[in-house]
mmCIF file of C-alpha atoms in Angstrom:
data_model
loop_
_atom_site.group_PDB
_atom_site.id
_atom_site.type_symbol
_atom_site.label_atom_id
_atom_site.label_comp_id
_atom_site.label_asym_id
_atom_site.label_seq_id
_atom_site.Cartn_x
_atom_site.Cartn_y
_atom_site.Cartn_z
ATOM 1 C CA UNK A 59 0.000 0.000 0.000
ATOM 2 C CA UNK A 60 1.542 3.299 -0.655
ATOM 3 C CA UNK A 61 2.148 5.559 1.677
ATOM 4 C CA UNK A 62 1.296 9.966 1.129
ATOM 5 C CA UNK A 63 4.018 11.933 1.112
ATOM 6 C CA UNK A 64 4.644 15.392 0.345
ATOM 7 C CA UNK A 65 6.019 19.141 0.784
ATOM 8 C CA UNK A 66 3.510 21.039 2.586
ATOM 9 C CA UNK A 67 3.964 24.268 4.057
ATOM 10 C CA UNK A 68 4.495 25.506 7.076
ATOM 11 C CA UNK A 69 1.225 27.708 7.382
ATOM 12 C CA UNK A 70 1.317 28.622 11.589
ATOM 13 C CA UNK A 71 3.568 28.791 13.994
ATOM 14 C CA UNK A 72 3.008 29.684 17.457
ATOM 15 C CA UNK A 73 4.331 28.321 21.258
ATOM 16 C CA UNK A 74 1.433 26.497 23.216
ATOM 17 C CA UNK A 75 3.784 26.312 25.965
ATOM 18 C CA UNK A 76 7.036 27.005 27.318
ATOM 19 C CA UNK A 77 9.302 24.915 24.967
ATOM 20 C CA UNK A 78 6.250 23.690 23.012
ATOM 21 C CA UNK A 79 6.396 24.827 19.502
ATOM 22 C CA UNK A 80 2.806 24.257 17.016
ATOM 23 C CA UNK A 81 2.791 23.630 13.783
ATOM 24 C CA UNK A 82 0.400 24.119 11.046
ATOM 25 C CA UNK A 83 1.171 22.331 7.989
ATOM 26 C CA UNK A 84 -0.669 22.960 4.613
ATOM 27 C CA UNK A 85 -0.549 21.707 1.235
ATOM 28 C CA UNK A 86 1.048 24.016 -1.312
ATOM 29 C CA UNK A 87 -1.677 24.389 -3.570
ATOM 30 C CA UNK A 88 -4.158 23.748 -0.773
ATOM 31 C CA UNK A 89 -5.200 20.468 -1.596
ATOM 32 C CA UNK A 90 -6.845 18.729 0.976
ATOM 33 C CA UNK A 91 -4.460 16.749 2.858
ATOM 34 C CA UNK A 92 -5.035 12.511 3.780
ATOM 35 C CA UNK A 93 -7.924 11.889 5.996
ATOM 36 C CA UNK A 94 -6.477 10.412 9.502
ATOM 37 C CA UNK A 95 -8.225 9.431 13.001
ATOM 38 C CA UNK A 96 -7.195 10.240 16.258
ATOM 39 C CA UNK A 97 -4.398 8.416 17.492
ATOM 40 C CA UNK A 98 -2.356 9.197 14.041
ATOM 41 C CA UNK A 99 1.012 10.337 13.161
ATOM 42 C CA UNK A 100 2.679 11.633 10.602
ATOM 43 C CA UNK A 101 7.305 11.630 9.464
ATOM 44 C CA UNK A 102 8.708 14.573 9.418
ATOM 45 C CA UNK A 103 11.469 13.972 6.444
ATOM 46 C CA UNK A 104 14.314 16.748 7.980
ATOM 47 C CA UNK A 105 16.987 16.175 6.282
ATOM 48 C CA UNK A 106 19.508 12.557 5.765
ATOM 49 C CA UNK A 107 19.268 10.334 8.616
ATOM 50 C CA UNK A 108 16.974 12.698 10.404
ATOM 51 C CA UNK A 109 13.560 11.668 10.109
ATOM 52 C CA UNK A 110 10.468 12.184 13.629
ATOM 53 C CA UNK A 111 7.295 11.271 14.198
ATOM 54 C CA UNK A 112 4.966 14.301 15.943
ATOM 55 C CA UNK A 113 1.233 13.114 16.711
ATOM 56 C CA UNK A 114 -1.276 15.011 14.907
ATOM 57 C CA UNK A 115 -3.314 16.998 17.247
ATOM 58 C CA UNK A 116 -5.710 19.083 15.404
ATOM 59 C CA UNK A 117 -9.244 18.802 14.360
ATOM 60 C CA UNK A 118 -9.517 15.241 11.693
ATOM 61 C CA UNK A 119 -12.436 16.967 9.918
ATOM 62 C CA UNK A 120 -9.972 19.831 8.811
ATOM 63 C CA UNK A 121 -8.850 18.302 5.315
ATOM 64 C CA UNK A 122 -6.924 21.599 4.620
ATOM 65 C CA UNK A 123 -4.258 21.379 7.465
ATOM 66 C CA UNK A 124 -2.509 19.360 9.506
ATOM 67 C CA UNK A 125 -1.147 20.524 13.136
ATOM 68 C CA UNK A 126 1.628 19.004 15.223
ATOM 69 C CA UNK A 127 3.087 20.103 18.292
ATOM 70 C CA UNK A 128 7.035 19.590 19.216
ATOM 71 C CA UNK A 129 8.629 19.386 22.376
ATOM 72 C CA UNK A 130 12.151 21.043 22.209
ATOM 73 C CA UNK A 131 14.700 18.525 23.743
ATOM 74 C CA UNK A 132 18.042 19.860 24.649
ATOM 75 C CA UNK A 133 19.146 16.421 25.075
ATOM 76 C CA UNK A 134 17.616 14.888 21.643
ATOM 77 C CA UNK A 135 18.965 13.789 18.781
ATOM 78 C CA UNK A 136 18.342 17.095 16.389
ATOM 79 C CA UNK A 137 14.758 16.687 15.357
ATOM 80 C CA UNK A 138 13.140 18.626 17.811
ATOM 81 C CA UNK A 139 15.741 21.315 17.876
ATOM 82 C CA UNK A 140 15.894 21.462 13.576
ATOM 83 C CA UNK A 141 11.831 22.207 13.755
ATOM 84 C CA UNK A 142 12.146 24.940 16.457
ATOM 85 C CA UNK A 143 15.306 26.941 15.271
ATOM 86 C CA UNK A 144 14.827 25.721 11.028
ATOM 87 C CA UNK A 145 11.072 25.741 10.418
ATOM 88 C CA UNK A 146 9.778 29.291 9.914
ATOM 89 C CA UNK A 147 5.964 30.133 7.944
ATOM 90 C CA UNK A 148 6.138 29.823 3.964
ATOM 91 C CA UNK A 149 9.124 27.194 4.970
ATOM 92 C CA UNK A 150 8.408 23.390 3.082
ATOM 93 C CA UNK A 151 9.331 20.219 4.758
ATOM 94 C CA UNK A 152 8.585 16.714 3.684
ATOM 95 C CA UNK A 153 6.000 14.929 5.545
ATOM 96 C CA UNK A 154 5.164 11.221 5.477
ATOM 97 C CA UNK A 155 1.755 9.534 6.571
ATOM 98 C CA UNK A 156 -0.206 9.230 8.416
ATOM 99 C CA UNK A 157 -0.393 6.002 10.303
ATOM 100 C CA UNK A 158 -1.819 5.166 13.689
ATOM 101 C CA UNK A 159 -0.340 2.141 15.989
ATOM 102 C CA UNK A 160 -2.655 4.032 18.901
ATOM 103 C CA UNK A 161 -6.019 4.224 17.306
ATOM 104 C CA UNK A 162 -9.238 4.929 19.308
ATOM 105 C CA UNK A 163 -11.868 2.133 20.012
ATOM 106 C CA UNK A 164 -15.049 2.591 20.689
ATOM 107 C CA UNK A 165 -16.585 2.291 24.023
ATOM 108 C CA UNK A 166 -18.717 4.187 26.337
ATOM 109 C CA UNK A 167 -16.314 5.149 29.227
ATOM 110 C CA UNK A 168 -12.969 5.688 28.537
ATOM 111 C CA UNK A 169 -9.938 7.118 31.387
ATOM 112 C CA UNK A 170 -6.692 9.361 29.490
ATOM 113 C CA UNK A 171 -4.095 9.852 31.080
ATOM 114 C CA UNK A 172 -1.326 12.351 29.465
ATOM 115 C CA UNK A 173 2.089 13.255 30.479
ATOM 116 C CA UNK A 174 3.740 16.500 29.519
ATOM 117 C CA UNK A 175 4.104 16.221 25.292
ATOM 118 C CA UNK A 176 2.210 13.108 26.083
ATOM 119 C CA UNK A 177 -0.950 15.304 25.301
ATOM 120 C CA UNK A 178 -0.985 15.583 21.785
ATOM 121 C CA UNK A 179 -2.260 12.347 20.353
ATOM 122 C CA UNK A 180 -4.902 12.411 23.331
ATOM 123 C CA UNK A 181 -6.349 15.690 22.366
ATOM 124 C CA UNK A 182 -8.446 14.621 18.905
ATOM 125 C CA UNK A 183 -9.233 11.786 20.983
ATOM 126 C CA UNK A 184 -11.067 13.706 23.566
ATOM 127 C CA UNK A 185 -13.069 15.364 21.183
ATOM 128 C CA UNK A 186 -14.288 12.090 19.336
ATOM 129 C CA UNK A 187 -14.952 10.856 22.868
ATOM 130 C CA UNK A 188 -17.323 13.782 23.028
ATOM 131 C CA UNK A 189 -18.710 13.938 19.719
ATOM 132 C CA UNK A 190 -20.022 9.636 20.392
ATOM 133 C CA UNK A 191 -21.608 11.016 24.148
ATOM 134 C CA UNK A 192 -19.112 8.814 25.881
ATOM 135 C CA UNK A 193 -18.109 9.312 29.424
ATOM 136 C CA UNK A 194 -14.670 10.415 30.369
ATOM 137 C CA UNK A 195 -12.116 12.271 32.380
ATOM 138 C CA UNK A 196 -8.068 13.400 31.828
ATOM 139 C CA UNK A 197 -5.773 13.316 34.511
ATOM 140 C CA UNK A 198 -2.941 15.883 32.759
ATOM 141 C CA UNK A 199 0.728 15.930 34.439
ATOM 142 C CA UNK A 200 3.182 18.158 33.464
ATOM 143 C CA UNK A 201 6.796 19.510 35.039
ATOM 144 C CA UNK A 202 5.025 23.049 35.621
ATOM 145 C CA UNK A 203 1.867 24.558 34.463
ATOM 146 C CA UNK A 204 3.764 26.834 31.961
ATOM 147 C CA UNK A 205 5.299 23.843 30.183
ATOM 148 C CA UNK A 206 1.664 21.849 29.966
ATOM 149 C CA UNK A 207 0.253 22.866 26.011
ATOM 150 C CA UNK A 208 -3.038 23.344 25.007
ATOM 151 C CA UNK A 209 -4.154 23.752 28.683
ATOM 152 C CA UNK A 210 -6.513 26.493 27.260
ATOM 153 C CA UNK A 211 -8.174 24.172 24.957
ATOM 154 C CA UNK A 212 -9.008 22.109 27.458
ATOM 155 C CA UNK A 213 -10.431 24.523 29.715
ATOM 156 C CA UNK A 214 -14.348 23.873 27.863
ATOM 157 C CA UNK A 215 -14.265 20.289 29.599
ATOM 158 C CA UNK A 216 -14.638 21.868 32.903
ATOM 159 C CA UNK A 217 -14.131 19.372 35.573
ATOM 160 C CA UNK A 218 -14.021 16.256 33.264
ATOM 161 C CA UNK A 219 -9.827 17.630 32.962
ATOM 162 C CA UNK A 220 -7.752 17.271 35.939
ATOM 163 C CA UNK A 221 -4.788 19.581 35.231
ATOM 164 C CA UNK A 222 -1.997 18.304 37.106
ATOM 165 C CA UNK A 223 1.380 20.067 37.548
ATOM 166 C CA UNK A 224 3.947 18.432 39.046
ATOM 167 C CA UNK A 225 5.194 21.266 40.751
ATOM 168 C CA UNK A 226 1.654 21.903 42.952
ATOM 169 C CA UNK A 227 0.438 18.722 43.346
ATOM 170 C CA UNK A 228 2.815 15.953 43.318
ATOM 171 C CA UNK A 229 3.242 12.895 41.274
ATOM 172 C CA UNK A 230 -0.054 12.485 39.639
ATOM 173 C CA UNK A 231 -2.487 10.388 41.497
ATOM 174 C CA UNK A 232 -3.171 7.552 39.442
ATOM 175 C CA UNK A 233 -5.007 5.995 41.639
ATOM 176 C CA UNK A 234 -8.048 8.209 41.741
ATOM 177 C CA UNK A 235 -8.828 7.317 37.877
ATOM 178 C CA UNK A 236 -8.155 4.104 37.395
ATOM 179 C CA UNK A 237 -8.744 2.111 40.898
ATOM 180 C CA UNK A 238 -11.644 -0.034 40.256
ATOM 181 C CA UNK A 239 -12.440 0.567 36.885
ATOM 182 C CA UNK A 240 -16.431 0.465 35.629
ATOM 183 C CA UNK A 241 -16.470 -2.626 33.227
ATOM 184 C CA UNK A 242 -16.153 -1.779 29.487
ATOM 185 C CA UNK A 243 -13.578 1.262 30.783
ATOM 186 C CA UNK A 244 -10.822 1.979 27.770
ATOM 187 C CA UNK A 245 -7.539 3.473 29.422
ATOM 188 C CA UNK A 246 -5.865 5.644 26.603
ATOM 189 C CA UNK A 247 -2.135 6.765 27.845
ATOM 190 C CA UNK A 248 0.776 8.127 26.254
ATOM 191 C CA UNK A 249 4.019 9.795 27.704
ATOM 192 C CA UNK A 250 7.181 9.690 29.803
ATOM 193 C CA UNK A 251 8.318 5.978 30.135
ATOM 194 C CA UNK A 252 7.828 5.985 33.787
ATOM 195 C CA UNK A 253 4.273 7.013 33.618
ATOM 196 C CA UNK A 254 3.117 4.387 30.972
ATOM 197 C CA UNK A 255 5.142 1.696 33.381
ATOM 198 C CA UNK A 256 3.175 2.838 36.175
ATOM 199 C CA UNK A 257 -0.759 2.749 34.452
ATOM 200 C CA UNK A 258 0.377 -0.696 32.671
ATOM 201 C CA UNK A 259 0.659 -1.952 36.489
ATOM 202 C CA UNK A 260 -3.042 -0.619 37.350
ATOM 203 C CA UNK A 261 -4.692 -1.429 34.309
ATOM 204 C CA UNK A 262 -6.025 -4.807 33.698
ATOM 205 C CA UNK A 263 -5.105 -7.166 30.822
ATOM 206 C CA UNK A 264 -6.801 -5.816 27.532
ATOM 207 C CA UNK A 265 -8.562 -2.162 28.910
ATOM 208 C CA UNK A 266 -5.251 -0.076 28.285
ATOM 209 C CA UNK A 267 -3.745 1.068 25.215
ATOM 210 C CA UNK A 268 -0.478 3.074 25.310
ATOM 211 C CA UNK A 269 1.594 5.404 22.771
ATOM 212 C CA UNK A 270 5.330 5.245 24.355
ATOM 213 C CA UNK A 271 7.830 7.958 22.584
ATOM 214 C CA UNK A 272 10.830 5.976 23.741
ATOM 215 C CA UNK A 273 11.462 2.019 23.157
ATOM 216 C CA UNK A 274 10.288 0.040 25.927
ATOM 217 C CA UNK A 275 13.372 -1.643 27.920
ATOM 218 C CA UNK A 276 12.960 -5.360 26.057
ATOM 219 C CA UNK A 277 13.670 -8.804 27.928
ATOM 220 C CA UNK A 278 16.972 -10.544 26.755
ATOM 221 C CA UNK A 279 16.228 -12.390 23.547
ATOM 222 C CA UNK A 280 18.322 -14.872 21.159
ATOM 223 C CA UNK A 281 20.295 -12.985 18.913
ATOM 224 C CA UNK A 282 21.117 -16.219 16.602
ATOM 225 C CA UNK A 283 21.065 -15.860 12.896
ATOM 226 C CA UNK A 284 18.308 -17.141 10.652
ATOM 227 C CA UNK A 285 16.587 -16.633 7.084
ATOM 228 C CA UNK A 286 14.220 -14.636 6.001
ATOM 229 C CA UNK A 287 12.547 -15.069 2.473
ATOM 230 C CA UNK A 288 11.299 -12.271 0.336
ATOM 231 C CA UNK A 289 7.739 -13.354 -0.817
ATOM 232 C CA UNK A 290 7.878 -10.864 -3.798
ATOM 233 C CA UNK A 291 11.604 -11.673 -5.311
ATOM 234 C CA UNK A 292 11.914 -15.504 -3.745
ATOM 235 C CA UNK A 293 15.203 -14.108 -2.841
ATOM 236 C CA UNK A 294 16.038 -15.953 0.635
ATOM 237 C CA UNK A 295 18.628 -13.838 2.739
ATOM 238 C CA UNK A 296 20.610 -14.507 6.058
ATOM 239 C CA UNK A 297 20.299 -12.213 9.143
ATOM 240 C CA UNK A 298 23.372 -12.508 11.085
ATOM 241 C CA UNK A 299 23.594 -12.742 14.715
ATOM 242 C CA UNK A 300 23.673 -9.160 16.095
ATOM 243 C CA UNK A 301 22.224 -7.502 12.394
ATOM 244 C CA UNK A 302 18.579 -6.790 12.057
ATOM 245 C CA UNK A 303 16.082 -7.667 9.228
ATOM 246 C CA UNK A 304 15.965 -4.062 8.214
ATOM 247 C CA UNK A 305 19.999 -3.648 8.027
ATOM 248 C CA UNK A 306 19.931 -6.968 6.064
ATOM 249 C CA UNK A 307 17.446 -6.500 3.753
ATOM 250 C CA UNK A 308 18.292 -2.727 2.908
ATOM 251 C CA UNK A 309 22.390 -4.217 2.389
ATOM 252 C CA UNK A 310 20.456 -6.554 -0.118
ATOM 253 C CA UNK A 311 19.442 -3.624 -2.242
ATOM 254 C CA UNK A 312 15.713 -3.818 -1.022
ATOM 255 C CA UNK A 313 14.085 -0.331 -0.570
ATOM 256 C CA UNK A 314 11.818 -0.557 2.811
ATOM 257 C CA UNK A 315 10.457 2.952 4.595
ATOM 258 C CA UNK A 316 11.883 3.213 7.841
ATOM 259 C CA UNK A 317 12.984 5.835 10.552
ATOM 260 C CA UNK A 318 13.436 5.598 14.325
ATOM 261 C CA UNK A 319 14.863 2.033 14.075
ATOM 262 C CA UNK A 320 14.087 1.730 17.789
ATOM 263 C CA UNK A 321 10.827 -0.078 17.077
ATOM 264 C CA UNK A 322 8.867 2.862 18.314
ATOM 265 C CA UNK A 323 7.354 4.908 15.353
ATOM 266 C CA UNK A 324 5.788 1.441 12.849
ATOM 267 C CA UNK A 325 7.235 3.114 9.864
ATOM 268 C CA UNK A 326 8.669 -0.497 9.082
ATOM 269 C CA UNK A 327 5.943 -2.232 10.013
ATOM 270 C CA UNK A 328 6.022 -5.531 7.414
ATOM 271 C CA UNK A 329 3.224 -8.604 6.758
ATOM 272 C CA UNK A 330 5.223 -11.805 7.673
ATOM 273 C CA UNK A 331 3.987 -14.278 5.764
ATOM 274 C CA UNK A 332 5.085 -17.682 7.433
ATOM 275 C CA UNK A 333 7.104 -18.317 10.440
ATOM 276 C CA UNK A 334 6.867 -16.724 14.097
ATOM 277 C CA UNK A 335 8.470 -13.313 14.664
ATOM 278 C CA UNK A 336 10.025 -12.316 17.793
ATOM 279 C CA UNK A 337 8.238 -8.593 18.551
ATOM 280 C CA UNK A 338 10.493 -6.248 20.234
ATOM 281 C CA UNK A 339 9.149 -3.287 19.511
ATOM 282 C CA UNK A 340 7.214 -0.988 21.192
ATOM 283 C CA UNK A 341 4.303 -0.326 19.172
ATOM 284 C CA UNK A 342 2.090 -3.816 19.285
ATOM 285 C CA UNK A 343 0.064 -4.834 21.711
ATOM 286 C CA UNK A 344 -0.547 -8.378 22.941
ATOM 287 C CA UNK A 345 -3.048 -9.101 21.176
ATOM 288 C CA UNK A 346 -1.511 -8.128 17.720
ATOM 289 C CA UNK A 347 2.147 -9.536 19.003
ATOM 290 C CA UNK A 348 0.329 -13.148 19.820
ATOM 291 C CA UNK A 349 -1.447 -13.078 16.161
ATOM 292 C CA UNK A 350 2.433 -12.467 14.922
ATOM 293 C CA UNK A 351 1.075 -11.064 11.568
ATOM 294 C CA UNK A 352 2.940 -8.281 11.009
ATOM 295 C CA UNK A 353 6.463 -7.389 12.933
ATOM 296 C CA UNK A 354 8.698 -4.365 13.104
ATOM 297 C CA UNK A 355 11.630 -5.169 11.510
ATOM 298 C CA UNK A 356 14.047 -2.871 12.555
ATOM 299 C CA UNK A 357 14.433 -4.329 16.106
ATOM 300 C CA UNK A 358 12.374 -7.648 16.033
ATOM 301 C CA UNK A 359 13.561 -10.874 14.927
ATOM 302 C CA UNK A 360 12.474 -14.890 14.697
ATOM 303 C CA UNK A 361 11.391 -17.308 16.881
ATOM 304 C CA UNK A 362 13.180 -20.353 15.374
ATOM 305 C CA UNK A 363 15.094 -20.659 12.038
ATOM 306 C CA UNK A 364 13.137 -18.542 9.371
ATOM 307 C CA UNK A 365 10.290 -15.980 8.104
ATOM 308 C CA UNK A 366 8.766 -15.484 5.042
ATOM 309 C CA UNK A 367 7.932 -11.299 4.664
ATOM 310 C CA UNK A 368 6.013 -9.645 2.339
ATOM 311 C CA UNK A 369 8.996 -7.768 0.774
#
């Protein structure tokens, strides 16, 4: 299936918080840009070997723009700091997508819980949440008030949004939201490592469904070699001990669309055709990982001596 990509334009620009730069990203010739559903994210192409996924966190009926929101990182690897000192309005950057590993099910109570940057796949979300008359709540932490975007947008909830700095009120009280959980209750969660570690232990088994920006520490795994065969060319290749499928597969001449290689964004998300993959990425959930029909190949590898991929 092929995948949208395009320059758009860099139509807005404006802080939502301290060190939280907006984006608003139009087509050129304003043509209306890919439908996408809460949860979704789009590649921002930067420049060679600097490629980042930013949740879209506007409005999904708006077919004429796209808006993202970046967290600048003094310790990160360049993306964040490239869109905050590069990207100025009329500016054109490449943009890949959208896909969504963290979409929204339906169900009539749901519990988000958002830390810090954390916020901006949740906000579409709490609008669609609206828009079917479920019920909800957001419990919001952030470092410091001033650093927590789009706190004004959320002001027209009223009490369903418990704002949460870190600063005045502690670590957030988990507790309080998701202790004894009404039946049918969807947990939505996405930011700092810590925080998804911590609702993963209160959540029971198939109610939560995270979006983590960093890779999720793995459990030790065999790194032995084994073969993987290309469904499309027959060609059967060797992945050495130590050398993922991606690295393999790309040495082989075999173009595949990847970019965090860290198993976190799905960009190289592939259909495995035979054979058992072992998932060690941070993107599937159990249920997906146990039907082992698809695996991210930049990290994840085989359970036993070979898989057939789509490729």
């Amino acid at each position: 299936m092929s995948v949208y990509e395009a320059e758009l334009v860099v139509a807005g620009r404006e802080f939502a918080a301290d060190g939280v730069l907006a984006l608003t990203l139009r087509h050129p010739l304003g043509e209306p840009l890919p439908a996408w559903e809460p949860g979704a994210h789009v590649d921002l192409v930067l420049g060679p070997e600097l490629e980042r996924q930013y949740s879209l966190c506007g409005d999904p009926a708006d077919r004429s723009a796209w808006r993202i929101a970046v967290l600048r990182e003094p310790a990160g690897r360049g993306g964040s700091a490239y869109v905050h000192e590069q990207l100025r309005p009329g500016d054109k950057v490449r943009v890949r997508g959208p896909r969504n590993h963290f979409a929204l099910r339906p169900a009539a109570r749901y519990r988000f819980v958002a830390g810090g940057i954390g916020i901006t796949p949740i906000l579409p979300m709490l609008a669609a949440a609206e828009a079917a008359g479920a019920e909800w709540t957001l419990l919001y932490g952030g470092r410091t008030r001033e650093s927590m975007a789009f706190a004004g947008e959320l002001a027209r909830y009223g009490d369903r949004v418990t704002v949460a700095p870190q600063d005045e009120t502690g670590l957030l009280d988990l507790g309080s939201v998701l202790d004894a959980l009404p039946e049918g209750t969807l947990v939505y969660c996405c930011g700092p490592g810590p925080l998804l570690d911590a609702v993963e232990e209160r959540c029971p088994a198939g109610a939560l469904q995270v979006e983590r920006f960093q890779a999720r520490k793995q459990p030790a795994g065999e790194d032995g070699e084994f073969e993987v065969e290309l469904a499309q060319s027959g060609r059967t290749l060797t992945v050495a001990a130590g050398v993922s499928v991606l690295d393999t597969v790309r040495a082989a001449g075999v173009e595949v669309l990847y970019s965090c290689t860290e198993g976190t964004c799905g960009t190289c998300e592939t259909d495995v055709l035979e054979g058992t993959p072992e998932h060690r990425d941070s993107v599937l959930g159990p249920q997906e990982r146990e039907a082992g029909e698809t695996m991210m190949i930049c990290v994840s590898r085989c359970r036993g001596r070979k898989l057939v991929l789509d490729l």
